[in-house]
Amino acid sequence: MRVSAACLFVYGTLLLCACTPTPPAPPPPQTTEAPPPAPDPMIAARAEAQVLLDRGLLAMQRDFLTTPASDNAFLWFTKALNLVPDYEPALGGMERIVERYLQMTNEALMRDEFARAHLFIKRARSVLPDYPQIDFIEAQVLRFERAERRTLKLDRGALERRAPLLMADLAVFGRHARREDALVRIAAPSDALGRWVYEQLAKSSGEGRIRADIVSSPPYRVQILTLPP
């Protein structure tokens, strides 16, 4: 069988094409993506400070102000401020601790519990040494500690009956309360009874104004304090 030259050329070309390797496909174009932005460290710090603040506020609700050592408001507020030094809620929390201690000082003072009053002053100063009210309250504690006292005990039954004999005793006792340097403390079962006691004291003779504080806690009594200058 005779094969034409044209056929041989085509055949050779096909063989050549079959033997030539196919070039690899070009790689897909690479896209360069911008890295995600780094998290703001202050946002993370404030989030953690908020958690610590919440623990401090919970401790305050339980009156855990500076004790116990492992769970108290001062501890958690301090840790929050270590993370965010200008964290206003934690700074306000420190002031609330001091104010609570000063309130407790006044309560101890009304009961003549001077050792406890001094302890609360010391703890308040350990939180915020320069808090403006601490020195004033401490001076008051010292004045009350040195004050002269006259005390009239109040029988609860006689108070609730508003007994005439008690009314007479209060009217006589009230004369000592009119001195300019005198301060009266009235401890009665209720605010209404405390006001009634004050009204009986005010019936006493004399011109001076009676200055009085009323509390609703035992022991029930009227106490007249002559404060030193």
mmCIF file with all atom_site columns, N, CA, C and O in Angstrom, residues 133-168:
data_model
loop_
_atom_site.group_PDB
_atom_site.id
_atom_site.type_symbol
_atom_site.label_atom_id
_atom_site.label_alt_id
_atom_site.label_comp_id
_atom_site.label_asym_id
_atom_site.label_entity_id
_atom_site.label_seq_id
_atom_site.pdbx_PDB_ins_code
_atom_site.Cartn_x
_atom_site.Cartn_y
_atom_site.Cartn_z
_atom_site.occupancy
_atom_site.B_iso_or_equiv
_atom_site.pdbx_formal_charge
_atom_site.auth_seq_id
_atom_site.auth_comp_id
_atom_site.auth_asym_id
_atom_site.auth_atom_id
_atom_site.pdbx_PDB_model_num
ATOM 1   N N  . GLN A 1 133 ? -13.097 64.456 105.305 1.00 0.00 ? 133 GLN A N  1
ATOM 2   C CA . GLN A 1 133 ? -13.956 64.347 106.477 1.00 0.00 ? 133 GLN A CA 1
ATOM 3   C C  . GLN A 1 133 ? -13.339 63.528 107.612 1.00 0.00 ? 133 GLN A C  1
ATOM 4   O O  . GLN A 1 133 ? -13.843 63.565 108.741 1.00 0.00 ? 133 GLN A O  1
ATOM 5   N N  . ILE A 1 134 ? -12.264 62.798 107.332 1.00 0.00 ? 134 ILE A N  1
ATOM 6   C CA . ILE A 1 134 ? -11.731 61.881 108.356 1.00 0.00 ? 134 ILE A CA 1
ATOM 7   C C  . ILE A 1 134 ? -11.233 62.648 109.569 1.00 0.00 ? 134 ILE A C  1
ATOM 8   O O  . ILE A 1 134 ? -11.561 62.312 110.718 1.00 0.00 ? 134 ILE A O  1
ATOM 9   N N  . ASP A 1 135 ? -10.444 63.691 109.349 1.00 0.00 ? 135 ASP A N  1
ATOM 10  C CA . ASP A 1 135 ? -9.893  64.447 110.480 1.00 0.00 ? 135 ASP A CA 1
ATOM 11  C C  . ASP A 1 135 ? -11.004 65.082 111.310 1.00 0.00 ? 135 ASP A C  1
ATOM 12  O O  . ASP A 1 135 ? -10.931 65.114 112.549 1.00 0.00 ? 135 ASP A O  1
ATOM 13  N N  . PHE A 1 136 ? -12.039 65.587 110.644 1.00 0.00 ? 136 PHE A N  1
ATOM 14  C CA . PHE A 1 136 ? -13.149 66.218 111.368 1.00 0.00 ? 136 PHE A CA 1
ATOM 15  C C  . PHE A 1 136 ? -13.867 65.200 112.253 1.00 0.00 ? 136 PHE A C  1
ATOM 16  O O  . PHE A 1 136 ? -14.132 65.470 113.436 1.00 0.00 ? 136 PHE A O  1
ATOM 17  N N  . ILE A 1 137 ? -14.176 64.037 111.698 1.00 0.00 ? 137 ILE A N  1
ATOM 18  C CA . ILE A 1 137 ? -14.881 63.013 112.483 1.00 0.00 ? 137 ILE A CA 1
ATOM 19  C C  . ILE A 1 137 ? -14.007 62.518 113.627 1.00 0.00 ? 137 ILE A C  1
ATOM 20  O O  . ILE A 1 137 ? -14.487 62.292 114.749 1.00 0.00 ? 137 ILE A O  1
ATOM 21  N N  . GLU A 1 138 ? -12.720 62.381 113.378 1.00 0.00 ? 138 GLU A N  1
ATOM 22  C CA . GLU A 1 138 ? -11.820 61.934 114.446 1.00 0.00 ? 138 GLU A CA 1
ATOM 23  C C  . GLU A 1 138 ? -11.789 62.954 115.586 1.00 0.00 ? 138 GLU A C  1
ATOM 24  O O  . GLU A 1 138 ? -11.783 62.575 116.767 1.00 0.00 ? 138 GLU A O  1
ATOM 25  N N  . ALA A 1 139 ? -11.794 64.234 115.245 1.00 0.00 ? 139 ALA A N  1
ATOM 26  C CA . ALA A 1 139 ? -11.824 65.270 116.282 1.00 0.00 ? 139 ALA A CA 1
ATOM 27  C C  . ALA A 1 139 ? -13.110 65.184 117.091 1.00 0.00 ? 139 ALA A C  1
ATOM 28  O O  . ALA A 1 139 ? -13.106 65.379 118.318 1.00 0.00 ? 139 ALA A O  1
ATOM 29  N N  . GLN A 1 140 ? -14.219 64.875 116.416 1.00 0.00 ? 140 GLN A N  1
ATOM 30  C CA . GLN A 1 140 ? -15.488 64.717 117.130 1.00 0.00 ? 140 GLN A CA 1
ATOM 31  C C  . GLN A 1 140 ? -15.444 63.528 118.071 1.00 0.00 ? 140 GLN A C  1
ATOM 32  O O  . GLN A 1 140 ? -15.964 63.593 119.192 1.00 0.00 ? 140 GLN A O  1
ATOM 33  N N  . VAL A 1 141 ? -14.827 62.443 117.630 1.00 0.00 ? 141 VAL A N  1
ATOM 34  C CA . VAL A 1 141 ? -14.704 61.267 118.494 1.00 0.00 ? 141 VAL A CA 1
ATOM 35  C C  . VAL A 1 141 ? -13.945 61.636 119.768 1.00 0.00 ? 141 VAL A C  1
ATOM 36  O O  . VAL A 1 141 ? -14.348 61.273 120.884 1.00 0.00 ? 141 VAL A O  1
ATOM 37  N N  . LEU A 1 142 ? -12.860 62.374 119.615 1.00 0.00 ? 142 LEU A N  1
ATOM 38  C CA . LEU A 1 142 ? -12.063 62.766 120.782 1.00 0.00 ? 142 LEU A CA 1
ATOM 39  C C  . LEU A 1 142 ? -12.851 63.685 121.713 1.00 0.00 ? 142 LEU A C  1
ATOM 40  O O  . LEU A 1 142 ? -12.767 63.562 122.942 1.00 0.00 ? 142 LEU A O  1
ATOM 41  N N  . ARG A 1 143 ? -13.644 64.606 121.138 1.00 0.00 ? 143 ARG A N  1
ATOM 42  C CA . ARG A 1 143 ? -14.466 65.499 121.971 1.00 0.00 ? 143 ARG A CA 1
ATOM 43  C C  . ARG A 1 143 ? -15.509 64.703 122.752 1.00 0.00 ? 143 ARG A C  1
ATOM 44  O O  . ARG A 1 143 ? -15.709 64.920 123.951 1.00 0.00 ? 143 ARG A O  1
ATOM 45  N N  . PHE A 1 144 ? -16.178 63.787 122.076 1.00 0.00 ? 144 PHE A N  1
ATOM 46  C CA . PHE A 1 144 ? -17.213 63.005 122.749 1.00 0.00 ? 144 PHE A CA 1
ATOM 47  C C  . PHE A 1 144 ? -16.592 62.090 123.807 1.00 0.00 ? 144 PHE A C  1
ATOM 48  O O  . PHE A 1 144 ? -17.210 61.808 124.834 1.00 0.00 ? 144 PHE A O  1
ATOM 49  N N  . GLU A 1 145 ? -15.394 61.629 123.543 1.00 0.00 ? 145 GLU A N  1
ATOM 50  C CA . GLU A 1 145 ? -14.731 60.745 124.497 1.00 0.00 ? 145 GLU A CA 1
ATOM 51  C C  . GLU A 1 145 ? -14.419 61.482 125.798 1.00 0.00 ? 145 GLU A C  1
ATOM 52  O O  . GLU A 1 145 ? -14.447 60.888 126.885 1.00 0.00 ? 145 GLU A O  1
ATOM 53  N N  . ARG A 1 146 ? -14.138 62.784 125.696 1.00 0.00 ? 146 ARG A N  1
ATOM 54  C CA . ARG A 1 146 ? -13.779 63.572 126.884 1.00 0.00 ? 146 ARG A CA 1
ATOM 55  C C  . ARG A 1 146 ? -14.974 64.290 127.504 1.00 0.00 ? 146 ARG A C  1
ATOM 56  O O  . ARG A 1 146 ? -14.831 64.984 128.512 1.00 0.00 ? 146 ARG A O  1
ATOM 57  N N  . ALA A 1 147 ? -16.151 64.140 126.919 1.00 0.00 ? 147 ALA A N  1
ATOM 58  C CA . ALA A 1 147 ? -17.319 64.892 127.395 1.00 0.00 ? 147 ALA A CA 1
ATOM 59  C C  . ALA A 1 147 ? -17.800 64.396 128.752 1.00 0.00 ? 147 ALA A C  1
ATOM 60  O O  . ALA A 1 147 ? -17.691 63.214 129.081 1.00 0.00 ? 147 ALA A O  1
ATOM 61  N N  . GLU A 1 148 ? -18.364 65.329 129.522 1.00 0.00 ? 148 GLU A N  1
ATOM 62  C CA . GLU A 1 148 ? -19.063 64.961 130.763 1.00 0.00 ? 148 GLU A CA 1
ATOM 63  C C  . GLU A 1 148 ? -20.469 64.479 130.393 1.00 0.00 ? 148 GLU A C  1
ATOM 64  O O  . GLU A 1 148 ? -21.091 65.001 129.473 1.00 0.00 ? 148 GLU A O  1
ATOM 65  N N  . ARG A 1 149 ? -20.973 63.512 131.152 1.00 0.00 ? 149 ARG A N  1
ATOM 66  C CA . ARG A 1 149 ? -22.253 62.896 130.806 1.00 0.00 ? 149 ARG A CA 1
ATOM 67  C C  . ARG A 1 149 ? -23.214 62.871 131.986 1.00 0.00 ? 149 ARG A C  1
ATOM 68  O O  . ARG A 1 149 ? -22.825 62.552 133.102 1.00 0.00 ? 149 ARG A O  1
ATOM 69  N N  . ARG A 1 150 ? -24.476 63.190 131.679 1.00 0.00 ? 150 ARG A N  1
ATOM 70  C CA . ARG A 1 150 ? -25.586 62.930 132.594 1.00 0.00 ? 150 ARG A CA 1
ATOM 71  C C  . ARG A 1 150 ? -26.544 62.003 131.849 1.00 0.00 ? 150 ARG A C  1
ATOM 72  O O  . ARG A 1 150 ? -26.889 62.254 130.687 1.00 0.00 ? 150 ARG A O  1
ATOM 73  N N  . THR A 1 151 ? -26.982 60.957 132.519 1.00 0.00 ? 151 THR A N  1
ATOM 74  C CA . THR A 1 151 ? -27.796 59.956 131.832 1.00 0.00 ? 151 THR A CA 1
ATOM 75  C C  . THR A 1 151 ? -29.067 59.677 132.621 1.00 0.00 ? 151 THR A C  1
ATOM 76  O O  . THR A 1 151 ? -29.029 59.496 133.842 1.00 0.00 ? 151 THR A O  1
ATOM 77  N N  . LEU A 1 152 ? -30.195 59.658 131.895 1.00 0.00 ? 152 LEU A N  1
ATOM 78  C CA . LEU A 1 152 ? -31.480 59.264 132.461 1.00 0.00 ? 152 LEU A CA 1
ATOM 79  C C  . LEU A 1 152 ? -31.963 58.034 131.695 1.00 0.00 ? 152 LEU A C  1
ATOM 80  O O  . LEU A 1 152 ? -32.232 58.113 130.496 1.00 0.00 ? 152 LEU A O  1
ATOM 81  N N  . LYS A 1 153 ? -32.035 56.896 132.381 1.00 0.00 ? 153 LYS A N  1
ATOM 82  C CA . LYS A 1 153 ? -32.497 55.674 131.729 1.00 0.00 ? 153 LYS A CA 1
ATOM 83  C C  . LYS A 1 153 ? -34.011 55.739 131.509 1.00 0.00 ? 153 LYS A C  1
ATOM 84  O O  . LYS A 1 153 ? -34.744 56.274 132.345 1.00 0.00 ? 153 LYS A O  1
ATOM 85  N N  . LEU A 1 154 ? -34.442 55.177 130.378 1.00 0.00 ? 154 LEU A N  1
ATOM 86  C CA . LEU A 1 154 ? -35.861 55.212 130.013 1.00 0.00 ? 154 LEU A CA 1
ATOM 87  C C  . LEU A 1 154 ? -36.426 53.798 130.022 1.00 0.00 ? 154 LEU A C  1
ATOM 88  O O  . LEU A 1 154 ? -35.912 52.906 129.330 1.00 0.00 ? 154 LEU A O  1
ATOM 89  N N  . ASP A 1 155 ? -37.471 53.599 130.825 1.00 0.00 ? 155 ASP A N  1
ATOM 90  C CA . ASP A 1 155 ? -38.165 52.315 130.845 1.00 0.00 ? 155 ASP A CA 1
ATOM 91  C C  . ASP A 1 155 ? -39.094 52.239 129.626 1.00 0.00 ? 155 ASP A C  1
ATOM 92  O O  . ASP A 1 155 ? -39.891 53.159 129.391 1.00 0.00 ? 155 ASP A O  1
ATOM 93  N N  . ARG A 1 156 ? -39.005 51.157 128.864 1.00 0.00 ? 156 ARG A N  1
ATOM 94  C CA . ARG A 1 156 ? -39.788 51.069 127.625 1.00 0.00 ? 156 ARG A CA 1
ATOM 95  C C  . ARG A 1 156 ? -41.284 51.113 127.913 1.00 0.00 ? 156 ARG A C  1
ATOM 96  O O  . ARG A 1 156 ? -42.055 51.778 127.200 1.00 0.00 ? 156 ARG A O  1
ATOM 97  N N  . GLY A 1 157 ? -41.711 50.414 128.951 1.00 0.00 ? 157 GLY A N  1
ATOM 98  C CA . GLY A 1 157 ? -43.137 50.412 129.272 1.00 0.00 ? 157 GLY A CA 1
ATOM 99  C C  . GLY A 1 157 ? -43.633 51.818 129.613 1.00 0.00 ? 157 GLY A C  1
ATOM 100 O O  . GLY A 1 157 ? -44.703 52.246 129.165 1.00 0.00 ? 157 GLY A O  1
ATOM 101 N N  . ALA A 1 158 ? -42.851 52.543 130.425 1.00 0.00 ? 158 ALA A N  1
ATOM 102 C CA . ALA A 1 158 ? -43.243 53.903 130.790 1.00 0.00 ? 158 ALA A CA 1
ATOM 103 C C  . ALA A 1 158 ? -43.245 54.816 129.566 1.00 0.00 ? 158 ALA A C  1
ATOM 104 O O  . ALA A 1 158 ? -44.109 55.698 129.443 1.00 0.00 ? 158 ALA A O  1
ATOM 105 N N  . LEU A 1 159 ? -42.316 54.576 128.662 1.00 0.00 ? 159 LEU A N  1
ATOM 106 C CA . LEU A 1 159 ? -42.288 55.357 127.423 1.00 0.00 ? 159 LEU A CA 1
ATOM 107 C C  . LEU A 1 159 ? -43.550 55.124 126.605 1.00 0.00 ? 159 LEU A C  1
ATOM 108 O O  . LEU A 1 159 ? -44.195 56.075 126.150 1.00 0.00 ? 159 LEU A O  1
ATOM 109 N N  . GLU A 1 160 ? -43.882 53.860 126.402 1.00 0.00 ? 160 GLU A N  1
ATOM 110 C CA . GLU A 1 160 ? -45.034 53.547 125.542 1.00 0.00 ? 160 GLU A CA 1
ATOM 111 C C  . GLU A 1 160 ? -46.340 54.016 126.171 1.00 0.00 ? 160 GLU A C  1
ATOM 112 O O  . GLU A 1 160 ? -47.289 54.348 125.449 1.00 0.00 ? 160 GLU A O  1
ATOM 113 N N  . ARG A 1 161 ? -46.393 54.077 127.526 1.00 0.00 ? 161 ARG A N  1
ATOM 114 C CA . ARG A 1 161 ? -47.595 54.582 128.198 1.00 0.00 ? 161 ARG A CA 1
ATOM 115 C C  . ARG A 1 161 ? -47.579 56.100 128.315 1.00 0.00 ? 161 ARG A C  1
ATOM 116 O O  . ARG A 1 161 ? -48.582 56.695 128.683 1.00 0.00 ? 161 ARG A O  1
ATOM 117 N N  . ARG A 1 162 ? -46.399 56.686 127.995 1.00 0.00 ? 162 ARG A N  1
ATOM 118 C CA . ARG A 1 162 ? -46.200 58.125 128.210 1.00 0.00 ? 162 ARG A CA 1
ATOM 119 C C  . ARG A 1 162 ? -46.579 58.477 129.651 1.00 0.00 ? 162 ARG A C  1
ATOM 120 O O  . ARG A 1 162 ? -47.415 59.359 129.919 1.00 0.00 ? 162 ARG A O  1
ATOM 121 N N  . ALA A 1 163 ? -45.947 57.770 130.544 1.00 0.00 ? 163 ALA A N  1
ATOM 122 C CA . ALA A 1 163 ? -46.300 57.851 131.968 1.00 0.00 ? 163 ALA A CA 1
ATOM 123 C C  . ALA A 1 163 ? -46.075 59.265 132.511 1.00 0.00 ? 163 ALA A C  1
ATOM 124 O O  . ALA A 1 163 ? -45.051 59.896 132.216 1.00 0.00 ? 163 ALA A O  1
ATOM 125 N N  . PRO A 1 164 ? -47.005 59.769 133.317 1.00 0.00 ? 164 PRO A N  1
ATOM 126 C CA . PRO A 1 164 ? -46.866 61.122 133.885 1.00 0.00 ? 164 PRO A CA 1
ATOM 127 C C  . PRO A 1 164 ? -45.581 61.293 134.693 1.00 0.00 ? 164 PRO A C  1
ATOM 128 O O  . PRO A 1 164 ? -44.957 62.362 134.660 1.00 0.00 ? 164 PRO A O  1
ATOM 129 N N  . LEU A 1 165 ? -45.192 60.274 135.457 1.00 0.00 ? 165 LEU A N  1
ATOM 130 C CA . LEU A 1 165 ? -43.969 60.394 136.257 1.00 0.00 ? 165 LEU A CA 1
ATOM 131 C C  . LEU A 1 165 ? -42.753 60.571 135.354 1.00 0.00 ? 165 LEU A C  1
ATOM 132 O O  . LEU A 1 165 ? -41.852 61.365 135.656 1.00 0.00 ? 165 LEU A O  1
ATOM 133 N N  . LEU A 1 166 ? -42.731 59.856 134.237 1.00 0.00 ? 166 LEU A N  1
ATOM 134 C CA . LEU A 1 166 ? -41.627 60.005 133.292 1.00 0.00 ? 166 LEU A CA 1
ATOM 135 C C  . LEU A 1 166 ? -41.639 61.404 132.681 1.00 0.00 ? 166 LEU A C  1
ATOM 136 O O  . LEU A 1 166 ? -40.578 62.019 132.498 1.00 0.00 ? 166 LEU A O  1
ATOM 137 N N  . MET A 1 167 ? -42.818 61.917 132.390 1.00 0.00 ? 167 MET A N  1
ATOM 138 C CA . MET A 1 167 ? -42.921 63.270 131.835 1.00 0.00 ? 167 MET A CA 1
ATOM 139 C C  . MET A 1 167 ? -42.310 64.284 132.800 1.00 0.00 ? 167 MET A C  1
ATOM 140 O O  . MET A 1 167 ? -41.561 65.196 132.382 1.00 0.00 ? 167 MET A O  1
ATOM 141 N N  . ALA A 1 168 ? -42.595 64.129 134.095 1.00 0.00 ? 168 ALA A N  1
ATOM 142 C CA . ALA A 1 168 ? -42.053 65.052 135.090 1.00 0.00 ? 168 ALA A CA 1
ATOM 143 C C  . ALA A 1 168 ? -40.532 64.932 135.183 1.00 0.00 ? 168 ALA A C  1
ATOM 144 O O  . ALA A 1 168 ? -39.824 65.947 135.272 1.00 0.00 ? 168 ALA A O  1
#
